[in-house]
Amino acid sequence: MTYDSREKSRNDAQPVECFRFAQGDRLWLLTTADQTVTLPTGTYQPDVLVRGALNHNQEDGSGVLEITVPRDSTIAEPFILFVPSTRITLTVYRAHRGDESLAEVKFVGTVSSVVFDGSSARVRCTPLQAAFTRTVPRQTFHGACAWALYGPGCGVSSGSFRDTALLATVSGITLTSSDFALRASGWYTNGWLQGPGGEIRFVVDHVGSTVTLMSAMPGLASGQSVQVFAGCARTEAICASKFANLDNFLGFPRIPSRDPQQKGLY
């Protein structure tokens, strides 16, 4: 029996839905069924999920899917204290008992937000096609370099500016390590730190053996080893002296600060 015939059957239909959330190598495999469901993509564990209807129309954000889960659900947990640094994708499968191998994909997208409301959490998911509605910004002229550090335009290899540090203390957003002090103060400012699980946090300050993150990293503890990457002030001088990458510098530090069209020439 085909999936379509089971889906339309009044007597043989036994639908189950499976939700595959993924963040890098981390997976959450959940199902609305009352027992485990095994698909070719993995074994899905029962959980309390209420899926909203898919809304297909001409408006922006068409196809947005909202899933309501308990506040302590494993998929809501990463959003309790902060927004994850890497996106979480979602694939929704629909199958029928006895024909799980014929599961069909009903939705593919990313988790865009989680709203906590009392004992529940609403997981809002945006379809992949929504990315085509985004406005791509044009290149603008300003003094600082416009390239993303270590990105394709920048051209600097992150591996050449990566250090390993053993954490001595962890207190919220403040980390200490004697390994941080091996570099001059400010070396890691505007860079980032990667935890043992792959989570990334922006480094807002580096002074001696202390590094300050933009937000706390749950699970990070003293004695753990982390990767920390040098930051860039996006100035012409730093690009040349720190990274020897002046040929790729995309800033315009010599643009006059006075706009002649608004304030005249003198």
GROMACS .gro file of C-alpha atoms in nm:
model
  266
    1MET     CA    1   0.000   0.000   0.000
    2THR     CA    2   0.135   0.342  -0.093
    3TYR     CA    3   0.163   0.640   0.139
    4ASP     CA    4  -0.109   0.823  -0.056
    5SER     CA    5  -0.356   0.536  -0.028
    6ARG     CA    6  -0.293   0.505   0.348
    7GLU     CA    7  -0.330   0.881   0.389
    8LYS     CA    8  -0.672   0.878   0.219
    9SER     CA    9  -0.799   0.558   0.376
   10ARG     CA   10  -1.065   0.580   0.645
   11ASN     CA   11  -0.978   0.244   0.795
   12ASP     CA   12  -0.605   0.193   0.737
   13ALA     CA   13  -0.473   0.541   0.814
   14GLN     CA   14  -0.262   0.547   1.132
   15PRO     CA   15  -0.071   0.876   1.095
   16VAL     CA   16   0.226   0.972   1.310
   17GLU     CA   17   0.443   1.279   1.276
   18CYS     CA   18   0.813   1.296   1.354
   19PHE     CA   19   1.018   1.609   1.416
   20ARG     CA   20   1.391   1.607   1.345
   21PHE     CA   21   1.562   1.908   1.505
   22ALA     CA   22   1.934   1.938   1.429
   23GLN     CA   23   2.210   2.171   1.543
   24GLY     CA   24   2.535   2.054   1.392
   25ASP     CA   25   2.596   1.705   1.532
   26ARG     CA   26   2.331   1.752   1.802
   27LEU     CA   27   1.993   1.597   1.728
   28TRP     CA   28   1.648   1.601   1.887
   29LEU     CA   29   1.429   1.326   1.741
   30LEU     CA   30   1.072   1.367   1.872
   31THR     CA   31   0.735   1.227   1.771
   32THR     CA   32   0.371   1.291   1.852
   33ALA     CA   33   0.313   0.915   1.877
   34ASP     CA   34   0.268   0.741   2.212
   35GLN     CA   35   0.566   0.512   2.148
   36THR     CA   36   0.894   0.524   1.962
   37VAL     CA   37   0.884   0.549   1.585
   38THR     CA   38   1.171   0.426   1.369
   39LEU     CA   39   1.222   0.596   1.034
   40PRO     CA   40   1.516   0.570   0.794
   41THR     CA   41   1.639   0.896   0.952
   42GLY     CA   42   1.648   0.759   1.307
   43THR     CA   43   1.442   0.655   1.608
   44TYR     CA   44   1.202   0.920   1.736
   45GLN     CA   45   1.103   0.944   2.102
   46PRO     CA   46   0.749   1.031   2.220
   47ASP     CA   47   0.701   1.388   2.339
   48VAL     CA   48   0.418   1.633   2.386
   49LEU     CA   49   0.406   1.841   2.066
   50VAL     CA   50   0.114   2.028   1.915
   51ARG     CA   51   0.175   2.136   1.558
   52GLY     CA   52  -0.008   2.433   1.417
   53ALA     CA   53  -0.145   2.445   1.064
   54LEU     CA   54   0.076   2.541   0.774
   55ASN     CA   55  -0.037   2.867   0.618
   56HIS     CA   56   0.044   2.895   0.248
   57ASN     CA   57  -0.027   3.238   0.100
   58GLN     CA   58   0.134   3.531  -0.077
   59GLU     CA   59   0.237   3.712   0.241
   60ASP     CA   60   0.593   3.732   0.371
   61GLY     CA   61   0.669   3.442   0.600
   62SER     CA   62   0.426   3.213   0.425
   63GLY     CA   63   0.444   2.859   0.555
   64VAL     CA   64   0.561   2.954   0.905
   65LEU     CA   65   0.503   2.663   1.140
   66GLU     CA   66   0.440   2.698   1.514
   67ILE     CA   67   0.486   2.404   1.750
   68THR     CA   68   0.375   2.416   2.112
   69VAL     CA   69   0.578   2.208   2.359
   70PRO     CA   70   0.611   2.194   2.739
   71ARG     CA   71   0.842   2.457   2.885
   72ASP     CA   72   1.086   2.186   2.997
   73SER     CA   73   1.092   2.013   2.657
   74THR     CA   74   1.441   1.923   2.536
   75ILE     CA   75   1.398   2.138   2.225
   76ALA     CA   76   1.302   2.449   2.425
   77GLU     CA   77   1.593   2.414   2.668
   78PRO     CA   78   1.862   2.570   2.440
   79PHE     CA   79   1.657   2.896   2.427
   80ILE     CA   80   1.595   2.942   2.800
   81LEU     CA   81   1.901   3.156   2.875
   82PHE     CA   82   2.015   3.275   2.533
   83VAL     CA   83   1.968   3.247   2.158
   84PRO     CA   84   2.185   2.961   2.026
   85SER     CA   85   2.485   3.079   1.827
   86THR     CA   86   2.421   2.828   1.550
   87ARG     CA   87   2.083   2.773   1.388
   88ILE     CA   88   1.858   2.477   1.461
   89THR     CA   89   1.695   2.317   1.157
   90LEU     CA   90   1.368   2.127   1.153
   91THR     CA   91   1.240   1.855   0.922
   92VAL     CA   92   0.887   1.724   0.979
   93TYR     CA   93   0.804   1.373   0.856
   94ARG     CA   94   0.458   1.217   0.832
   95ALA     CA   95   0.418   0.841   0.817
   96HIS     CA   96   0.168   0.565   0.899
   97ARG     CA   97   0.209   0.280   1.142
   98GLY     CA   98   0.336  -0.028   0.961
   99ASP     CA   99   0.466   0.174   0.665
  100GLU     CA  100   0.722   0.398   0.838
  101SER     CA  101   0.966   0.351   0.549
  102LEU     CA  102   0.725   0.548   0.328
  103ALA     CA  103   0.747   0.862   0.541
  104GLU     CA  104   0.710   1.188   0.351
  105VAL     CA  105   0.864   1.526   0.428
  106LYS     CA  106   0.601   1.785   0.518
  107PHE     CA  107   0.817   2.077   0.627
  108VAL     CA  108   1.181   2.187   0.612
  109GLY     CA  109   1.299   2.503   0.784
  110THR     CA  110   1.479   2.660   1.077
  111VAL     CA  111   1.378   2.755   1.430
  112SER     CA  112   1.350   3.134   1.426
  113SER     CA  113   1.230   3.196   1.783
  114VAL     CA  114   1.094   3.039   2.100
  115VAL     CA  115   0.839   3.220   2.316
  116PHE     CA  116   0.790   3.097   2.673
  117ASP     CA  117   0.436   3.135   2.806
  118GLY     CA  118   0.367   2.987   3.147
  119SER     CA  119   0.421   2.611   3.140
  120SER     CA  120   0.450   2.594   2.761
  121ALA     CA  121   0.679   2.720   2.488
  122ARG     CA  122   0.590   2.813   2.131
  123VAL     CA  123   0.858   2.714   1.882
  124ARG     CA  124   0.827   2.927   1.568
  125CYS     CA  125   0.984   2.773   1.256
  126THR     CA  126   1.046   2.950   0.926
  127PRO     CA  127   1.055   2.754   0.597
  128LEU     CA  128   1.374   2.752   0.395
  129GLN     CA  129   1.213   2.935   0.104
  130ALA     CA  130   1.162   3.239   0.327
  131ALA     CA  131   1.533   3.312   0.283
  132PHE     CA  132   1.462   3.419  -0.075
  133THR     CA  133   1.248   3.709   0.049
  134ARG     CA  134   1.532   3.872   0.243
  135THR     CA  135   1.684   4.193   0.118
  136VAL     CA  136   2.056   4.156   0.058
  137PRO     CA  137   2.236   4.474   0.174
  138ARG     CA  138   2.458   4.659  -0.070
  139GLN     CA  139   2.822   4.738   0.001
  140THR     CA  140   2.853   5.069   0.184
  141PHE     CA  141   3.148   5.303   0.223
  142HIS     CA  142   3.278   5.350   0.576
  143GLY     CA  143   3.609   5.355   0.756
  144ALA     CA  144   3.602   5.004   0.906
  145CYS     CA  145   3.658   4.692   0.701
  146ALA     CA  146   3.332   4.542   0.574
  147TRP     CA  147   3.450   4.182   0.543
  148ALA     CA  148   3.348   3.921   0.801
  149LEU     CA  149   3.659   3.815   0.990
  150TYR     CA  150   3.797   3.483   0.852
  151GLY     CA  151   3.526   3.484   0.584
  152PRO     CA  152   3.581   3.437   0.210
  153GLY     CA  153   3.632   3.808   0.144
  154CYS     CA  154   3.871   3.849   0.435
  155GLY     CA  155   4.079   3.550   0.331
  156VAL     CA  156   4.255   3.504   0.668
  157SER     CA  157   4.261   3.144   0.791
  158SER     CA  158   4.099   3.108   1.134
  159GLY     CA  159   4.324   2.809   1.206
  160SER     CA  160   4.628   3.035   1.196
  161PHE     CA  161   4.484   3.255   1.474
  162ARG     CA  162   4.331   2.986   1.696
  163ASP     CA  163   4.462   2.910   2.044
  164THR     CA  164   4.370   2.640   2.291
  165ALA     CA  165   4.310   2.751   2.649
  166LEU     CA  166   4.246   2.556   2.970
  167LEU     CA  167   3.989   2.738   3.181
  168ALA     CA  168   4.080   2.820   3.540
  169THR     CA  169   3.750   2.982   3.642
  170VAL     CA  170   3.410   3.041   3.486
  171SER     CA  171   3.179   3.306   3.634
  172GLY     CA  172   2.891   3.389   3.401
  173ILE     CA  173   3.038   3.576   3.108
  174THR     CA  174   3.383   3.610   3.266
  175LEU     CA  175   3.645   3.342   3.204
  176THR     CA  176   4.002   3.322   3.327
  177SER     CA  177   4.295   3.117   3.203
  178SER     CA  178   4.670   3.159   3.219
  179ASP     CA  179   4.669   3.072   2.848
  180PHE     CA  180   4.481   3.394   2.769
  181ALA     CA  181   4.771   3.591   2.916
  182LEU     CA  182   5.013   3.443   2.663
  183ARG     CA  183   4.870   3.697   2.417
  184ALA     CA  184   4.875   4.074   2.460
  185SER     CA  185   4.561   4.231   2.608
  186GLY     CA  186   4.302   4.291   2.337
  187TRP     CA  187   4.427   4.008   2.116
  188TYR     CA  188   4.097   3.817   2.145
  189THR     CA  189   3.867   4.123   2.162
  190ASN     CA  190   3.611   4.106   1.878
  191GLY     CA  191   3.703   3.743   1.820
  192TRP     CA  192   3.517   3.443   1.951
  193LEU     CA  193   3.544   3.149   2.186
  194GLN     CA  194   3.428   2.799   2.102
  195GLY     CA  195   3.325   2.564   2.382
  196PRO     CA  196   3.379   2.186   2.403
  197GLY     CA  197   3.035   2.122   2.253
  198GLY     CA  198   3.087   2.356   1.957
  199GLU     CA  199   2.888   2.651   2.096
  200ILE     CA  200   3.037   2.988   2.002
  201ARG     CA  201   3.037   3.317   2.191
  202PHE     CA  202   3.160   3.659   2.080
  203VAL     CA  203   3.449   3.797   2.288
  204VAL     CA  204   3.377   4.156   2.392
  205ASP     CA  205   3.693   4.212   2.600
  206HIS     CA  206   4.030   4.056   2.672
  207VAL     CA  207   4.261   4.182   2.944
  208GLY     CA  208   4.552   3.967   3.058
  209SER     CA  209   4.424   3.629   3.175
  210THR     CA  210   4.056   3.735   3.160
  211VAL     CA  211   3.816   3.712   2.870
  212THR     CA  212   3.462   3.853   2.874
  213LEU     CA  213   3.194   3.697   2.653
  214MET     CA  214   2.884   3.860   2.507
  215SER     CA  215   2.664   3.602   2.681
  216ALA     CA  216   2.713   3.309   2.916
  217MET     CA  217   2.770   2.958   2.783
  218PRO     CA  218   2.572   2.703   2.986
  219GLY     CA  219   2.771   2.395   3.081
  220LEU     CA  220   3.107   2.566   3.056
  221ALA     CA  221   3.321   2.490   3.363
  222SER     CA  222   3.672   2.525   3.499
  223GLY     CA  223   3.910   2.256   3.380
  224GLN     CA  224   3.758   2.243   3.032
  225SER     CA  225   3.957   2.316   2.719
  226VAL     CA  226   3.826   2.577   2.474
  227GLN     CA  227   3.930   2.724   2.141
  228VAL     CA  228   3.971   3.100   2.124
  229PHE     CA  229   4.021   3.303   1.808
  230ALA     CA  230   4.194   3.636   1.763
  231GLY     CA  231   3.969   3.935   1.703
  232CYS     CA  232   4.000   4.227   1.466
  233ALA     CA  233   3.938   4.598   1.523
  234ARG     CA  234   3.866   4.627   1.148
  235THR     CA  235   4.116   4.909   1.104
  236GLU     CA  236   4.376   4.944   0.833
  237ALA     CA  237   4.660   4.935   1.088
  238ILE     CA  238   4.542   4.615   1.257
  239CYS     CA  239   4.479   4.445   0.925
  240ALA     CA  240   4.839   4.512   0.825
  241SER     CA  241   5.022   4.456   1.155
  242LYS     CA  242   4.820   4.172   1.309
  243PHE     CA  243   4.701   3.976   1.007
  244ALA     CA  244   4.936   4.090   0.725
  245ASN     CA  245   4.625   4.108   0.509
  246LEU     CA  246   4.619   4.466   0.383
  247ASP     CA  247   4.555   4.356   0.023
  248ASN     CA  248   4.208   4.236   0.128
  249PHE     CA  249   4.121   4.531   0.351
  250LEU     CA  250   3.776   4.664   0.254
  251GLY     CA  251   3.751   4.983   0.453
  252PHE     CA  252   3.770   5.347   0.345
  253PRO     CA  253   3.942   5.529   0.633
  254ARG     CA  254   4.023   5.837   0.422
  255ILE     CA  255   3.666   5.930   0.337
  256PRO     CA  256   3.615   6.292   0.449
  257SER     CA  257   3.409   6.315   0.765
  258ARG     CA  258   3.241   6.632   0.635
  259ASP     CA  259   2.965   6.580   0.379
  260PRO     CA  260   2.994   6.866   0.124
  261GLN     CA  261   2.639   6.810   0.000
  262GLN     CA  262   2.499   6.884   0.345
  263LYS     CA  263   2.752   7.120   0.502
  264GLY     CA  264   2.932   7.273   0.206
  265LEU     CA  265   3.303   7.264   0.129
  266TYR     CA  266   3.409   7.500   0.405
   0.00000   0.00000   0.00000
